[in-house]
Tab-separated table of C-alpha atoms in Angstrom:
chain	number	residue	atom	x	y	z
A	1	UNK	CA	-4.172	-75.008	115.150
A	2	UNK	CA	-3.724	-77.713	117.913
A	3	UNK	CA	-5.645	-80.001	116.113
A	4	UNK	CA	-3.963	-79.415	112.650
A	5	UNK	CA	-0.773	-80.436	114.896
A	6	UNK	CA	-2.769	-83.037	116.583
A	7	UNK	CA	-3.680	-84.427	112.850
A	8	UNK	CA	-0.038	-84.435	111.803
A	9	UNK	CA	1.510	-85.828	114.474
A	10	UNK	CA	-0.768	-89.051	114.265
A	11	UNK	CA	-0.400	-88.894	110.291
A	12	UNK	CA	3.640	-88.969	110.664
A	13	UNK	CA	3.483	-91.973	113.528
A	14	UNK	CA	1.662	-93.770	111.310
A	15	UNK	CA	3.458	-93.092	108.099
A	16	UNK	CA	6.541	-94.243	110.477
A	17	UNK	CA	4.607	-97.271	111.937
A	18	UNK	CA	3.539	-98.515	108.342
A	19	UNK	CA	6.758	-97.802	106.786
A	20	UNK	CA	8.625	-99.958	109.978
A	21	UNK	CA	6.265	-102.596	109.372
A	22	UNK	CA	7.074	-103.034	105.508
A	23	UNK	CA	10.594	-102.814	106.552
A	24	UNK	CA	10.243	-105.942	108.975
A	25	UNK	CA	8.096	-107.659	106.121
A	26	UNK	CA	10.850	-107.357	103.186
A	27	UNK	CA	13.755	-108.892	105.744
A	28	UNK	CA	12.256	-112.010	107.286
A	29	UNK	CA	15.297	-113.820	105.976
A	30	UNK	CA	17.004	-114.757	109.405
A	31	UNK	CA	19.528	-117.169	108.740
A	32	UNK	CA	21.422	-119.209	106.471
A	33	UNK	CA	22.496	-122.990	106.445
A	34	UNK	CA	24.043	-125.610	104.609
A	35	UNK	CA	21.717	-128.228	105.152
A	36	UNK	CA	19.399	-129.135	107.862
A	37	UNK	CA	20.651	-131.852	110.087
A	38	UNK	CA	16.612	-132.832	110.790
A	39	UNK	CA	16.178	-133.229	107.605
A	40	UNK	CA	18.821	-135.684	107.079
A	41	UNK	CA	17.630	-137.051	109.969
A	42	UNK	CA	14.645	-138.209	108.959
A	43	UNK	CA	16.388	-139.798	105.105
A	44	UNK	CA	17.469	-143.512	104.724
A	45	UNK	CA	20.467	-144.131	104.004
A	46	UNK	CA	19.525	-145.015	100.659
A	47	UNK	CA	18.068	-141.351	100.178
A	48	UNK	CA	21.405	-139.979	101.266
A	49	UNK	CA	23.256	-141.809	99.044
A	50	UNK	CA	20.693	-140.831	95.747
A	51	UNK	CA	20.615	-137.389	97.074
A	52	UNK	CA	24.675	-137.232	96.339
A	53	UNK	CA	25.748	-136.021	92.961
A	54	UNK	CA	28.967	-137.631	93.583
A	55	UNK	CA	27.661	-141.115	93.528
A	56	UNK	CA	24.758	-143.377	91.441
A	57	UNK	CA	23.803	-145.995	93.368
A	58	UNK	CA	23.626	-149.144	91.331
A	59	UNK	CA	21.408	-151.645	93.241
A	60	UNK	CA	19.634	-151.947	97.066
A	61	UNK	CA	19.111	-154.668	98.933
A	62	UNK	CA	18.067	-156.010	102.093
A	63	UNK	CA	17.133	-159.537	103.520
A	64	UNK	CA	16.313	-160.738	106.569
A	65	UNK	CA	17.363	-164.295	107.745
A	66	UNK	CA	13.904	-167.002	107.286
A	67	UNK	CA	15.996	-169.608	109.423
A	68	UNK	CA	16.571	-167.702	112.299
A	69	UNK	CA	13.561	-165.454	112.163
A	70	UNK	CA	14.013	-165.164	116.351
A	71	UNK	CA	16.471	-163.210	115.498
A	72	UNK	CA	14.279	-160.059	113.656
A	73	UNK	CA	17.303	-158.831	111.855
A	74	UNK	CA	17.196	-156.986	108.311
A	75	UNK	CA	20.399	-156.965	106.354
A	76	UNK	CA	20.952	-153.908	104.016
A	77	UNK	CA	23.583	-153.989	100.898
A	78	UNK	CA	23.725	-150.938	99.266
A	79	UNK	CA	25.959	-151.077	95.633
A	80	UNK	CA	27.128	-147.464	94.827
A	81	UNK	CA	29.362	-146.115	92.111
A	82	UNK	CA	30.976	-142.889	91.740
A	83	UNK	CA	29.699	-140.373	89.402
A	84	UNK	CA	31.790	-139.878	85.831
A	85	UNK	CA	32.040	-136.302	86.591
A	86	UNK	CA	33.636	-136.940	89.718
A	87	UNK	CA	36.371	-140.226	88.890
A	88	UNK	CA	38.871	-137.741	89.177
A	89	UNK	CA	38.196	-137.971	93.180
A	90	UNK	CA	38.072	-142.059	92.775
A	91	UNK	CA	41.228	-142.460	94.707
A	92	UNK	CA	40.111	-139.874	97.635
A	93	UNK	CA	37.012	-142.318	98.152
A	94	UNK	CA	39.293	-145.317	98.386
A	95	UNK	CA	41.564	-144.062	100.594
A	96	UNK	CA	38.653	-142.699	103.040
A	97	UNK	CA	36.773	-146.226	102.724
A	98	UNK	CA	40.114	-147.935	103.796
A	99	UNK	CA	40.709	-145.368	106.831
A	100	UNK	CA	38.493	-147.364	108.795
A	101	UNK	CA	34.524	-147.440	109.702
A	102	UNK	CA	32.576	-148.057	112.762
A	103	UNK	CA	31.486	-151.555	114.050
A	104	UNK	CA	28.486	-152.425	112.670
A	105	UNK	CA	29.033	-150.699	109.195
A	106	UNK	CA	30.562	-152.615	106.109
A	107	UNK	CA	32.388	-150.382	102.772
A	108	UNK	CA	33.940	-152.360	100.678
A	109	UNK	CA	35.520	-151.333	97.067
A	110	UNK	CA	35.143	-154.137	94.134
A	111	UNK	CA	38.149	-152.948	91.529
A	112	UNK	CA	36.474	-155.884	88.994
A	113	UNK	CA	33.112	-153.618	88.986
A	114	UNK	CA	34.525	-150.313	90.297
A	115	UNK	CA	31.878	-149.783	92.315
A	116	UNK	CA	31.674	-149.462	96.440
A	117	UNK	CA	29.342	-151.740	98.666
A	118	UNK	CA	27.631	-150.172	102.181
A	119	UNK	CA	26.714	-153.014	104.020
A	120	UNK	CA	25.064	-152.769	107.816
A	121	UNK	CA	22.272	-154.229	109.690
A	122	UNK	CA	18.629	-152.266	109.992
A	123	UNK	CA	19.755	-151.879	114.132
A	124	UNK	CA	22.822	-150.327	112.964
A	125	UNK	CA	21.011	-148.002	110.577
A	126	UNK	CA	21.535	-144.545	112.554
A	127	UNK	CA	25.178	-145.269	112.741
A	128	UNK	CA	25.736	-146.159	108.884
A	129	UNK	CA	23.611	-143.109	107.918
A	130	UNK	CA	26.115	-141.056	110.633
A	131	UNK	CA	29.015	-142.460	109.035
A	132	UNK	CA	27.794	-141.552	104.992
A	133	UNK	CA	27.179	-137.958	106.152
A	134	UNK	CA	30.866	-137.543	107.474
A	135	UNK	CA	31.914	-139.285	104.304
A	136	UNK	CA	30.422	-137.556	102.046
A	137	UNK	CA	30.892	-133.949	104.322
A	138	UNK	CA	34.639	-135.298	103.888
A	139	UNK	CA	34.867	-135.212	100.327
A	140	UNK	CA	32.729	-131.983	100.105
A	141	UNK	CA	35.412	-130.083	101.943
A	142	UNK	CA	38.222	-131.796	99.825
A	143	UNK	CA	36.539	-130.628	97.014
A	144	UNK	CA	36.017	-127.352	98.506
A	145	UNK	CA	39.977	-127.048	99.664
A	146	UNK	CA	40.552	-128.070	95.906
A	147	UNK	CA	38.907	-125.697	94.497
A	148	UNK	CA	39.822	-122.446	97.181
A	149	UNK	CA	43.663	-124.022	96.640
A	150	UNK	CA	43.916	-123.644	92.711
A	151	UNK	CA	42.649	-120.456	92.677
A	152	UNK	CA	45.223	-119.792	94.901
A	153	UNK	CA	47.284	-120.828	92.548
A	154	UNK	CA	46.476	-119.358	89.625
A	155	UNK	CA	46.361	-115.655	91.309
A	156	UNK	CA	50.123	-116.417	92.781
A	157	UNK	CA	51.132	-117.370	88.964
A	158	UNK	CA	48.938	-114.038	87.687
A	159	UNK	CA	50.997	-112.248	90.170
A	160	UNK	CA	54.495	-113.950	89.598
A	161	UNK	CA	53.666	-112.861	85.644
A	162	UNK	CA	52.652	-109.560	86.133
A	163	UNK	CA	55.436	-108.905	88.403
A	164	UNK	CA	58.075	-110.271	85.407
A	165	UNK	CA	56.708	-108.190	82.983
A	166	UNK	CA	56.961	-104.976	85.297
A	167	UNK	CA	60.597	-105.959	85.880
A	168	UNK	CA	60.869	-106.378	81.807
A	169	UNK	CA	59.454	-102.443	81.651
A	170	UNK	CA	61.543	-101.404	84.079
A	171	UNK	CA	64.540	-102.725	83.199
A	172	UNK	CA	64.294	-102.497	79.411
């Protein structure tokens, strides 16, 4: 009898045991995030630009300067254009390019070509690449705002017509 017990008691801990084990093995999800600063980290700022949806980047250049080679300094030009899909948001990236960027980092909009120019110096490369992430985080949560606003919207005018035509049943 005490070893039919004995038998039963080990044969529920480890039903328990393997059952807690599955358990941990279907939820190793921890967390989630938007994207992983390391890994734009370790992008060019050429990647960063390609990786955008928002933008095709036209042409990429760099040079360095053969008669001052003392000098070891690589210029980058970078020639982007915004997507089709996204011309609607054309303005939103002028205004942002004309707010202002840091020393060392060159945007410039050509309205003959429509296209933008990123402009910096290989030294300066960390803050240029710095300075695209904001911008393009920037017009992310515009686009977010946009987006969270007119649905806004439209529920308040679902509302505002719902509410008439209760008033109409009411009152008719």
């Amino acid at each position: 009898m005490i070893l039919r017990n004995l038998k039963f008691m080990i044969m529920s801990v480890t039903a328990n045991i393997s059952s807690e084990i599955q358990v941990e093995k279907s939820f190793t999800f921890q967390n989630i995030s938007k994207r992983s600063d390391a890994i734009l980290n370790d992008l060019s700022v050429l990647e960063i630009l390609e990786m955008c949806q928002m933008l095709n980047v036209v042409e990429s250049t760099n040079f360095n300067f053969p008669n001052f080679p003392e000098t070891n300094k690589t210029f980058h030009a970078i020639y982007f254009k915004i997507n089709p899909s996204f011309s609607s948001l054309k303005g939103l990236f002028k205004g942002m390019v004309s707010l202002g960027k840091p020393l060392g980092v060159i945007v410039e909009y050509i309205s003959e070509l429509e296209q933008f120019t990123l402009k910096y110096y290989e030294s300066d490369k960390n803050i240029a690449k710095s300075y695209i992430n904001k911008f393009i985080e920037n017009i992310e949560d515009e686009i977010r705002f946009k987006s969270v606003l007119n649905t806004i919207i439209e529920n308040q005018r679902k509302i505002k017509s719902e509410e008439s035509l209760l008033l109409q049943k009411l009152f008719a």
